[in-house]
JSON list of C-alpha atoms and ligand atoms in Angstrom, two decimals:
[
{"chain": "I", "resi": 84, "resn": "MET", "atom": "CA", "xyz": [-18.86, -59.09, -43.72]},
{"chain": "I", "resi": 85, "resn": "THR", "atom": "CA", "xyz": [-18.73, -56.05, -41.50]},
{"chain": "I", "resi": 86, "resn": "VAL", "atom": "CA", "xyz": [-16.72, -55.39, -38.33]},
{"chain": "I", "resi": 87, "resn": "ALA", "atom": "CA", "xyz": [-17.78, -52.56, -36.04]},
{"chain": "I", "resi": 88, "resn": "CYS", "atom": "CA", "xyz": [-16.44, -51.50, -32.69]},
{"chain": "I", "resi": 89, "resn": "PHE", "atom": "CA", "xyz": [-17.16, -48.95, -30.00]},
{"chain": "I", "resi": 90, "resn": "ALA", "atom": "CA", "xyz": [-14.81, -47.98, -27.14]},
{"chain": "I", "resi": 91, "resn": "ALA", "atom": "CA", "xyz": [-13.97, -45.31, -24.64]},
{"chain": "I", "resi": 92, "resn": "VAL", "atom": "CA", "xyz": [-10.88, -43.40, -25.72]},
{"chain": "I", "resi": 93, "resn": "THR", "atom": "CA", "xyz": [-9.10, -44.60, -22.57]},
{"chain": "I", "resi": 94, "resn": "GLU", "atom": "CA", "xyz": [-9.50, -48.22, -23.73]},
{"chain": "I", "resi": 95, "resn": "VAL", "atom": "CA", "xyz": [-7.43, -47.66, -26.86]},
{"chain": "I", "resi": 96, "resn": "ARG", "atom": "CA", "xyz": [-3.62, -47.60, -26.72]},
{"chain": "I", "resi": 97, "resn": "VAL", "atom": "CA", "xyz": [-3.18, -44.07, -27.95]},
{"chain": "I", "resi": 98, "resn": "GLU", "atom": "CA", "xyz": [0.62, -44.32, -27.93]},
{"chain": "I", "resi": 99, "resn": "ALA", "atom": "CA", "xyz": [0.49, -46.80, -30.84]},
{"chain": "I", "resi": 100, "resn": "THR", "atom": "CA", "xyz": [1.88, -45.66, -34.17]},
{"chain": "I", "resi": 101, "resn": "LEU", "atom": "CA", "xyz": [0.07, -43.52, -36.70]},
{"chain": "I", "resi": 102, "resn": "THR", "atom": "CA", "xyz": [1.35, -42.61, -40.17]},
{"chain": "I", "resi": 103, "resn": "ALA", "atom": "CA", "xyz": [3.29, -39.36, -40.62]},
{"chain": "I", "resi": 104, "resn": "VAL", "atom": "CA", "xyz": [0.25, -37.68, -42.20]},
{"chain": "I", "resi": 105, "resn": "GLU", "atom": "CA", "xyz": [-2.01, -38.81, -39.36]},
{"chain": "I", "resi": 106, "resn": "THR", "atom": "CA", "xyz": [0.50, -37.68, -36.74]},
{"chain": "I", "resi": 107, "resn": "SER", "atom": "CA", "xyz": [0.89, -34.26, -38.29]},
{"chain": "I", "resi": 108, "resn": "ARG", "atom": "CA", "xyz": [-2.87, -33.79, -38.55]},
{"chain": "I", "resi": 109, "resn": "ARG", "atom": "CA", "xyz": [-3.33, -34.96, -34.96]},
{"chain": "I", "resi": 110, "resn": "ASP", "atom": "CA", "xyz": [-0.60, -32.67, -33.63]},
{"chain": "I", "resi": 111, "resn": "ARG", "atom": "CA", "xyz": [-2.35, -29.65, -35.12]},
{"chain": "I", "resi": 112, "resn": "LEU", "atom": "CA", "xyz": [-5.27, -30.22, -32.73]},
{"chain": "I", "resi": 113, "resn": "VAL", "atom": "CA", "xyz": [-5.03, -27.87, -29.77]},
{"chain": "I", "resi": 114, "resn": "ARG", "atom": "CA", "xyz": [-6.54, -29.90, -26.94]},
{"chain": "I", "resi": 115, "resn": "GLN", "atom": "CA", "xyz": [-5.01, -33.11, -25.62]},
{"chain": "I", "resi": 116, "resn": "THR", "atom": "CA", "xyz": [-8.46, -34.75, -25.39]},
{"chain": "I", "resi": 117, "resn": "ASP", "atom": "CA", "xyz": [-9.02, -34.06, -29.10]},
{"chain": "I", "resi": 118, "resn": "ARG", "atom": "CA", "xyz": [-5.60, -35.48, -29.99]},
{"chain": "I", "resi": 119, "resn": "ASP", "atom": "CA", "xyz": [-6.34, -38.64, -27.98]},
{"chain": "I", "resi": 120, "resn": "SER", "atom": "CA", "xyz": [-9.77, -39.01, -29.62]},
{"chain": "I", "resi": 121, "resn": "TYR", "atom": "CA", "xyz": [-8.24, -38.62, -33.07]},
{"chain": "I", "resi": 122, "resn": "THR", "atom": "CA", "xyz": [-5.61, -41.26, -32.33]},
{"chain": "I", "resi": 123, "resn": "ALA", "atom": "CA", "xyz": [-8.14, -43.65, -30.78]},
{"chain": "I", "resi": 124, "resn": "ALA", "atom": "CA", "xyz": [-10.58, -43.36, -33.69]},
{"chain": "I", "resi": 125, "resn": "HIS", "atom": "CA", "xyz": [-7.88, -43.96, -36.29]},
{"chain": "I", "resi": 126, "resn": "LEU", "atom": "CA", "xyz": [-6.47, -46.95, -34.41]},
{"chain": "I", "resi": 127, "resn": "LEU", "atom": "CA", "xyz": [-9.93, -48.43, -33.89]},
{"chain": "I", "resi": 128, "resn": "ALA", "atom": "CA", "xyz": [-10.71, -48.11, -37.61]},
{"chain": "I", "resi": 129, "resn": "ARG", "atom": "CA", "xyz": [-7.44, -49.86, -38.41]},
{"chain": "I", "resi": 130, "resn": "ALA", "atom": "CA", "xyz": [-8.26, -52.61, -35.88]},
{"chain": "I", "resi": 131, "resn": "CYS", "atom": "CA", "xyz": [-11.69, -53.18, -37.50]},
{"chain": "I", "resi": 132, "resn": "ALA", "atom": "CA", "xyz": [-10.13, -53.36, -40.99]},
{"chain": "I", "resi": 133, "resn": "ALA", "atom": "CA", "xyz": [-7.44, -55.75, -39.71]},
{"chain": "I", "resi": 134, "resn": "GLU", "atom": "CA", "xyz": [-10.08, -58.10, -38.30]},
{"chain": "I", "resi": 135, "resn": "LEU", "atom": "CA", "xyz": [-12.04, -57.96, -41.55]},
{"chain": "I", "resi": 136, "resn": "LEU", "atom": "CA", "xyz": [-8.93, -58.71, -43.62]},
{"chain": "I", "resi": 137, "resn": "GLY", "atom": "CA", "xyz": [-7.41, -61.26, -41.22]},
{"chain": "I", "resi": 138, "resn": "LEU", "atom": "CA", "xyz": [-4.23, -59.20, -40.90]},
{"chain": "I", "resi": 139, "resn": "ALA", "atom": "CA", "xyz": [-2.42, -57.49, -38.02]},
{"chain": "I", "resi": 140, "resn": "PRO", "atom": "CA", "xyz": [-3.28, -53.79, -37.51]},
{"chain": "I", "resi": 141, "resn": "ALA", "atom": "CA", "xyz": [0.41, -52.86, -37.82]},
{"chain": "I", "resi": 142, "resn": "GLN", "atom": "CA", "xyz": [0.36, -54.20, -41.41]},
{"chain": "I", "resi": 143, "resn": "LEU", "atom": "CA", "xyz": [-2.24, -51.64, -42.42]},
{"chain": "I", "resi": 144, "resn": "SER", "atom": "CA", "xyz": [-1.89, -47.98, -43.29]},
{"chain": "I", "resi": 145, "resn": "LEU", "atom": "CA", "xyz": [-4.90, -45.68, -43.03]},
{"chain": "I", "resi": 146, "resn": "SER", "atom": "CA", "xyz": [-5.06, -42.73, -45.37]},
{"chain": "I", "resi": 147, "resn": "GLN", "atom": "CA", "xyz": [-7.62, -40.10, -46.25]},
{"chain": "I", "resi": 148, "resn": "SER", "atom": "CA", "xyz": [-8.32, -38.13, -49.39]},
{"chain": "I", "resi": 149, "resn": "CYS", "atom": "CA", "xyz": [-10.67, -35.24, -49.92]},
{"chain": "I", "resi": 150, "resn": "PRO", "atom": "CA", "xyz": [-12.69, -35.36, -53.17]},
{"chain": "I", "resi": 151, "resn": "ARG", "atom": "CA", "xyz": [-13.24, -31.59, -52.96]},
{"chain": "I", "resi": 152, "resn": "CYS", "atom": "CA", "xyz": [-9.77, -30.12, -52.49]},
{"chain": "I", "resi": 153, "resn": "GLY", "atom": "CA", "xyz": [-7.56, -33.16, -53.11]},
{"chain": "I", "resi": 154, "resn": "ALA", "atom": "CA", "xyz": [-5.85, -32.92, -49.71]},
{"chain": "I", "resi": 155, "resn": "TYR", "atom": "CA", "xyz": [-4.65, -36.09, -48.03]},
{"chain": "I", "resi": 156, "resn": "ASP", "atom": "CA", "xyz": [-5.05, -35.14, -44.38]},
{"chain": "I", "resi": 157, "resn": "HIS", "atom": "CA", "xyz": [-8.84, -35.22, -44.28]},
{"chain": "I", "resi": 158, "resn": "GLY", "atom": "CA", "xyz": [-11.77, -36.63, -46.22]},
{"chain": "I", "resi": 159, "resn": "ARG", "atom": "CA", "xyz": [-12.97, -40.18, -46.73]},
{"chain": "I", "resi": 160, "resn": "PRO", "atom": "CA", "xyz": [-10.71, -42.69, -44.98]},
{"chain": "I", "resi": 161, "resn": "GLY", "atom": "CA", "xyz": [-9.43, -45.88, -46.58]},
{"chain": "I", "resi": 162, "resn": "ILE", "atom": "CA", "xyz": [-6.84, -48.60, -46.12]},
{"chain": "I", "resi": 163, "resn": "ASP", "atom": "CA", "xyz": [-3.95, -48.38, -48.55]},
{"chain": "I", "resi": 164, "resn": "GLY", "atom": "CA", "xyz": [-3.82, -51.26, -51.01]},
{"chain": "I", "resi": 165, "resn": "HIS", "atom": "CA", "xyz": [-6.99, -52.98, -49.79]},
{"chain": "I", "resi": 166, "resn": "ASP", "atom": "CA", "xyz": [-10.48, -52.97, -51.21]},
{"chain": "I", "resi": 167, "resn": "VAL", "atom": "CA", "xyz": [-12.33, -52.18, -47.97]},
{"chain": "I", "resi": 168, "resn": "TYR", "atom": "CA", "xyz": [-14.54, -49.38, -46.75]},
{"chain": "I", "resi": 169, "resn": "ILE", "atom": "CA", "xyz": [-13.96, -47.87, -43.33]},
{"chain": "I", "resi": 170, "resn": "SER", "atom": "CA", "xyz": [-15.59, -45.15, -41.30]},
{"chain": "I", "resi": 171, "resn": "LEU", "atom": "CA", "xyz": [-14.82, -43.65, -37.91]},
{"chain": "I", "resi": 172, "resn": "SER", "atom": "CA", "xyz": [-16.32, -41.22, -35.44]},
{"chain": "I", "resi": 173, "resn": "HIS", "atom": "CA", "xyz": [-15.61, -39.77, -32.03]},
{"chain": "I", "resi": 174, "resn": "THR", "atom": "CA", "xyz": [-17.42, -37.68, -29.48]},
{"chain": "I", "resi": 175, "resn": "GLN", "atom": "CA", "xyz": [-16.63, -36.61, -25.94]},
{"chain": "I", "resi": 176, "resn": "GLY", "atom": "CA", "xyz": [-14.39, -39.46, -24.92]},
{"chain": "I", "resi": 177, "resn": "TYR", "atom": "CA", "xyz": [-15.92, -42.22, -27.07]},
{"chain": "I", "resi": 178, "resn": "VAL", "atom": "CA", "xyz": [-14.90, -43.63, -30.42]},
{"chain": "I", "resi": 179, "resn": "ALA", "atom": "CA", "xyz": [-16.55, -45.92, -32.96]},
{"chain": "I", "resi": 180, "resn": "ALA", "atom": "CA", "xyz": [-15.32, -47.46, -36.19]},
{"chain": "I", "resi": 181, "resn": "VAL", "atom": "CA", "xyz": [-16.55, -49.83, -38.87]},
{"chain": "I", "resi": 182, "resn": "ALA", "atom": "CA", "xyz": [-14.92, -51.73, -41.72]},
{"chain": "I", "resi": 183, "resn": "SER", "atom": "CA", "xyz": [-16.83, -53.50, -44.47]},
{"chain": "I", "resi": 184, "resn": "ARG", "atom": "CA", "xyz": [-16.54, -54.87, -47.99]},
{"chain": "I", "resi": 185, "resn": "ARG", "atom": "CA", "xyz": [-19.44, -52.59, -48.83]},
{"chain": "I", "resi": 186, "resn": "PRO", "atom": "CA", "xyz": [-19.96, -48.84, -48.28]},
{"chain": "I", "resi": 187, "resn": "CYS", "atom": "CA", "xyz": [-20.50, -48.11, -44.61]},
{"chain": "I", "resi": 188, "resn": "GLY", "atom": "CA", "xyz": [-20.68, -45.16, -42.27]},
{"chain": "I", "resi": 189, "resn": "ILE", "atom": "CA", "xyz": [-20.64, -44.76, -38.52]},
{"chain": "I", "resi": 190, "resn": "ASP", "atom": "CA", "xyz": [-21.38, -41.93, -36.15]},
{"chain": "I", "resi": 191, "resn": "VAL", "atom": "CA", "xyz": [-21.50, -41.47, -32.40]},
{"chain": "I", "resi": 192, "resn": "GLU", "atom": "CA", "xyz": [-23.15, -38.50, -30.80]},
{"chain": "I", "resi": 193, "resn": "THR", "atom": "CA", "xyz": [-24.01, -37.48, -27.29]},
{"chain": "I", "resi": 194, "resn": "ARG", "atom": "CA", "xyz": [-27.58, -36.48, -26.63]},
{"chain": "I", "resi": 195, "resn": "ALA", "atom": "CA", "xyz": [-28.38, -33.12, -28.17]},
{"chain": "I", "resi": 196, "resn": "ARG", "atom": "CA", "xyz": [-29.13, -30.22, -25.84]},
{"chain": "I", "resi": 197, "resn": "SER", "atom": "CA", "xyz": [-31.37, -28.42, -28.29]},
{"chain": "I", "resi": 198, "resn": "VAL", "atom": "CA", "xyz": [-33.04, -29.01, -31.66]},
{"chain": "I", "resi": 199, "resn": "PRO", "atom": "CA", "xyz": [-31.37, -26.72, -34.23]},
{"chain": "I", "resi": 200, "resn": "ALA", "atom": "CA", "xyz": [-34.27, -26.07, -36.61]},
{"chain": "I", "resi": 201, "resn": "ARG", "atom": "CA", "xyz": [-32.00, -24.42, -39.17]},
{"chain": "I", "resi": 202, "resn": "ALA", "atom": "CA", "xyz": [-30.09, -27.65, -39.69]},
{"chain": "I", "resi": 203, "resn": "LEU", "atom": "CA", "xyz": [-33.26, -29.56, -40.54]},
{"chain": "I", "resi": 204, "resn": "SER", "atom": "CA", "xyz": [-35.70, -29.76, -43.40]},
{"chain": "I", "resi": 205, "resn": "GLN", "atom": "CA", "xyz": [-39.30, -28.84, -42.57]},
{"chain": "I", "resi": 206, "resn": "PRO", "atom": "CA", "xyz": [-40.51, -32.46, -42.56]},
{"chain": "I", "resi": 207, "resn": "GLU", "atom": "CA", "xyz": [-37.62, -33.43, -40.27]},
{"chain": "I", "resi": 208, "resn": "HIS", "atom": "CA", "xyz": [-38.36, -30.61, -37.86]},
{"chain": "I", "resi": 209, "resn": "ARG", "atom": "CA", "xyz": [-42.06, -31.45, -37.85]},
{"chain": "I", "resi": 210, "resn": "TRP", "atom": "CA", "xyz": [-41.38, -35.13, -37.20]},
{"chain": "I", "resi": 211, "resn": "ILE", "atom": "CA", "xyz": [-38.95, -34.38, -34.35]},
{"chain": "I", "resi": 212, "resn": "CYS", "atom": "CA", "xyz": [-41.39, -31.99, -32.65]},
{"chain": "I", "resi": 213, "resn": "LEU", "atom": "CA", "xyz": [-44.07, -34.70, -32.68]},
{"chain": "I", "resi": 214, "resn": "GLN", "atom": "CA", "xyz": [-41.88, -37.24, -30.85]},
{"chain": "I", "resi": 215, "resn": "PRO", "atom": "CA", "xyz": [-42.28, -37.83, -27.10]},
{"chain": "I", "resi": 216, "resn": "ASP", "atom": "CA", "xyz": [-38.61, -36.96, -26.58]},
{"chain": "I", "resi": 217, "resn": "PRO", "atom": "CA", "xyz": [-37.62, -34.44, -29.29]},
{"chain": "I", "resi": 218, "resn": "LEU", "atom": "CA", "xyz": [-33.96, -34.25, -28.16]},
{"chain": "I", "resi": 219, "resn": "GLU", "atom": "CA", "xyz": [-33.59, -38.04, -28.37]},
{"chain": "I", "resi": 220, "resn": "ALA", "atom": "CA", "xyz": [-35.37, -38.02, -31.75]},
{"chain": "I", "resi": 221, "resn": "PHE", "atom": "CA", "xyz": [-33.08, -35.30, -33.07]},
{"chain": "I", "resi": 222, "resn": "THR", "atom": "CA", "xyz": [-29.97, -37.14, -31.87]},
{"chain": "I", "resi": 223, "resn": "GLN", "atom": "CA", "xyz": [-31.16, -40.35, -33.57]},
{"chain": "I", "resi": 224, "resn": "LEU", "atom": "CA", "xyz": [-31.98, -38.59, -36.81]},
{"chain": "I", "resi": 225, "resn": "TRP", "atom": "CA", "xyz": [-28.71, -36.67, -36.87]},
{"chain": "I", "resi": 226, "resn": "THR", "atom": "CA", "xyz": [-26.65, -39.78, -36.11]},
{"chain": "I", "resi": 227, "resn": "ARG", "atom": "CA", "xyz": [-28.30, -41.68, -38.96]},
{"chain": "I", "resi": 228, "resn": "LYS", "atom": "CA", "xyz": [-27.80, -38.74, -41.27]},
{"chain": "I", "resi": 229, "resn": "GLU", "atom": "CA", "xyz": [-24.10, -38.48, -40.49]},
{"chain": "I", "resi": 230, "resn": "ALA", "atom": "CA", "xyz": [-23.61, -42.23, -40.91]},
{"chain": "I", "resi": 231, "resn": "LEU", "atom": "CA", "xyz": [-25.49, -42.21, -44.21]},
{"chain": "I", "resi": 232, "resn": "LEU", "atom": "CA", "xyz": [-23.47, -39.26, -45.51]},
{"chain": "I", "resi": 233, "resn": "LYS", "atom": "CA", "xyz": [-20.24, -41.06, -44.69]},
{"chain": "I", "resi": 234, "resn": "ALA", "atom": "CA", "xyz": [-21.45, -44.26, -46.36]},
{"chain": "I", "resi": 235, "resn": "HIS", "atom": "CA", "xyz": [-22.22, -42.34, -49.53]},
{"chain": "I", "resi": 236, "resn": "GLY", "atom": "CA", "xyz": [-19.13, -40.17, -49.34]},
{"chain": "I", "resi": 237, "resn": "HIS", "atom": "CA", "xyz": [-21.22, -36.99, -49.30]},
{"chain": "I", "resi": 238, "resn": "THR", "atom": "CA", "xyz": [-20.53, -33.93, -47.21]},
{"chain": "I", "resi": 239, "resn": "ASP", "atom": "CA", "xyz": [-23.83, -32.15, -47.78]},
{"chain": "I", "resi": 240, "resn": "PRO", "atom": "CA", "xyz": [-26.37, -32.92, -44.99]},
{"chain": "I", "resi": 241, "resn": "THR", "atom": "CA", "xyz": [-29.29, -32.15, -47.30]},
{"chain": "I", "resi": 242, "resn": "ALA", "atom": "CA", "xyz": [-28.21, -35.14, -49.42]},
{"chain": "I", "resi": 243, "resn": "ALA", "atom": "CA", "xyz": [-29.18, -37.55, -46.64]},
{"chain": "I", "resi": 244, "resn": "THR", "atom": "CA", "xyz": [-32.73, -38.82, -46.38]},
{"chain": "I", "resi": 245, "resn": "VAL", "atom": "CA", "xyz": [-33.51, -40.72, -43.22]},
{"chain": "I", "resi": 246, "resn": "LEU", "atom": "CA", "xyz": [-37.21, -39.92, -42.89]},
{"chain": "I", "resi": 247, "resn": "GLY", "atom": "CA", "xyz": [-40.01, -41.89, -44.50]},
{"chain": "I", "resi": 248, "resn": "ASP", "atom": "CA", "xyz": [-43.77, -41.55, -44.19]},
{"chain": "I", "resi": 249, "resn": "GLU", "atom": "CA", "xyz": [-43.70, -43.53, -40.95]},
{"chain": "I", "resi": 250, "resn": "GLY", "atom": "CA", "xyz": [-40.78, -41.71, -39.36]},
{"chain": "I", "resi": 251, "resn": "LEU", "atom": "CA", "xyz": [-37.15, -42.78, -39.20]},
{"chain": "I", "resi": 252, "resn": "LEU", "atom": "CA", "xyz": [-36.25, -45.20, -41.97]},
{"chain": "I", "resi": 253, "resn": "SER", "atom": "CA", "xyz": [-34.82, -48.57, -40.94]},
{"chain": "I", "resi": 254, "resn": "SER", "atom": "CA", "xyz": [-33.09, -48.98, -44.28]},
{"chain": "I", "resi": 255, "resn": "SER", "atom": "CA", "xyz": [-32.21, -46.82, -47.23]},
{"chain": "I", "resi": 256, "resn": "GLN", "atom": "CA", "xyz": [-31.07, -47.84, -50.68]},
{"chain": "I", "resi": 257, "resn": "ALA", "atom": "CA", "xyz": [-30.11, -51.37, -49.60]},
{"chain": "I", "resi": 258, "resn": "LEU", "atom": "CA", "xyz": [-28.19, -50.05, -46.63]},
{"chain": "I", "resi": 259, "resn": "THR", "atom": "CA", "xyz": [-29.23, -50.84, -43.07]},
{"chain": "I", "resi": 260, "resn": "PHE", "atom": "CA", "xyz": [-29.25, -48.62, -40.03]},
{"chain": "I", "resi": 261, "resn": "THR", "atom": "CA", "xyz": [-28.10, -50.28, -36.83]},
{"chain": "I", "resi": 262, "resn": "GLU", "atom": "CA", "xyz": [-28.43, -48.29, -33.67]},
{"chain": "I", "resi": 263, "resn": "TRP", "atom": "CA", "xyz": [-27.19, -49.10, -30.23]},
{"chain": "I", "resi": 264, "resn": "GLN", "atom": "CA", "xyz": [-26.81, -47.72, -26.75]},
{"chain": "I", "resi": 265, "resn": "PRO", "atom": "CA", "xyz": [-23.44, -48.87, -25.47]},
{"chain": "I", "resi": 266, "resn": "GLN", "atom": "CA", "xyz": [-23.50, -50.67, -22.12]},
{"chain": "I", "resi": 267, "resn": "GLY", "atom": "CA", "xyz": [-21.81, -49.08, -19.13]},
{"chain": "I", "resi": 268, "resn": "THR", "atom": "CA", "xyz": [-21.52, -45.64, -20.71]},
{"chain": "I", "resi": 269, "resn": "PRO", "atom": "CA", "xyz": [-23.66, -42.55, -20.25]},
{"chain": "I", "resi": 270, "resn": "ALA", "atom": "CA", "xyz": [-27.04, -43.29, -21.83]},
{"chain": "I", "resi": 271, "resn": "ALA", "atom": "CA", "xyz": [-26.55, -40.13, -23.84]},
{"chain": "I", "resi": 272, "resn": "VAL", "atom": "CA", "xyz": [-24.16, -41.84, -26.26]},
{"chain": "I", "resi": 273, "resn": "ILE", "atom": "CA", "xyz": [-25.92, -43.19, -29.33]},
{"chain": "I", "resi": 274, "resn": "GLY", "atom": "CA", "xyz": [-24.30, -44.90, -32.29]},
{"chain": "I", "resi": 275, "resn": "CYS", "atom": "CA", "xyz": [-25.55, -45.77, -35.69]},
{"chain": "I", "resi": 276, "resn": "ILE", "atom": "CA", "xyz": [-24.09, -47.47, -38.69]},
{"chain": "I", "resi": 277, "resn": "VAL", "atom": "CA", "xyz": [-25.07, -47.98, -42.25]},
{"chain": "I", "resi": 278, "resn": "ALA", "atom": "CA", "xyz": [-23.72, -51.15, -43.71]},
{"chain": "I", "resi": 279, "resn": "GLU", "atom": "CA", "xyz": [-24.53, -54.31, -45.50]},
{"chain": "I", "resi": 280, "resn": "ILE", "atom": "CA", "xyz": [-27.22, -56.76, -44.46]},
{"chain": "I", "resi": 281, "resn": "PRO", "atom": "CA", "xyz": [-26.99, -58.50, -42.05]},
{"chain": "I", "resi": 282, "resn": "PRO", "atom": "CA", "xyz": [-25.83, -55.78, -39.69]},
{"chain": "I", "resi": 283, "resn": "PRO", "atom": "CA", "xyz": [-22.67, -56.34, -37.66]},
{"chain": "I", "resi": 284, "resn": "ASP", "atom": "CA", "xyz": [-22.33, -57.46, -34.05]},
{"chain": "I", "resi": 285, "resn": "PHE", "atom": "CA", "xyz": [-20.58, -54.82, -32.07]},
{"chain": "I", "resi": 286, "resn": "CYS", "atom": "CA", "xyz": [-17.47, -55.73, -30.10]},
{"chain": "I", "resi": 287, "resn": "ARG", "atom": "CA", "xyz": [-19.06, -54.25, -27.04]},
{"chain": "Y", "resi": 487, "resn": "LIG", "atom": "ZN1", "xyz": [-10.83, -30.92, -48.60]}
]
């Protein structure tokens, strides 16, 4: 089972409680909008995990750990004491989160304004340039890449393969990409998750 959710930051009660580590990390962010997005994404991830586990969000504690440096204020998120996978993302006033019994990743991006060739492999760049809307194609590819990286716990973008002979892959290594354009939000916002089959229904 997988639970995924998308919301505007304003729809999440950002005054709700975070852990001390989360609060300290959040308070180091300079802009208020970034602090609100951080809070909203962490609360949404907790809400998704709570629904998956059949518990109240307040019963759950979200923590992160970085496999590279060992720090606990960033890196792959998890729920203390529970065998679940969670992932979260935020961009320009929107947040998305997913919780699953299997590895999962989620990413939301607003439509790209340019195609940064340096961030892409040659086949990726070639494929994007052949699409009728290269900016949309780049945003889709990048969103899938980010979601796949999170699902695998990687941080290296070159480790993600989301292109096949026919273009964007619809699945990869038994994981499924689900993409959606949230209703009632700027069409520029695109989301994508990698999770178990069947893919989740989004809350909205
Ligand atoms: Zn680190």
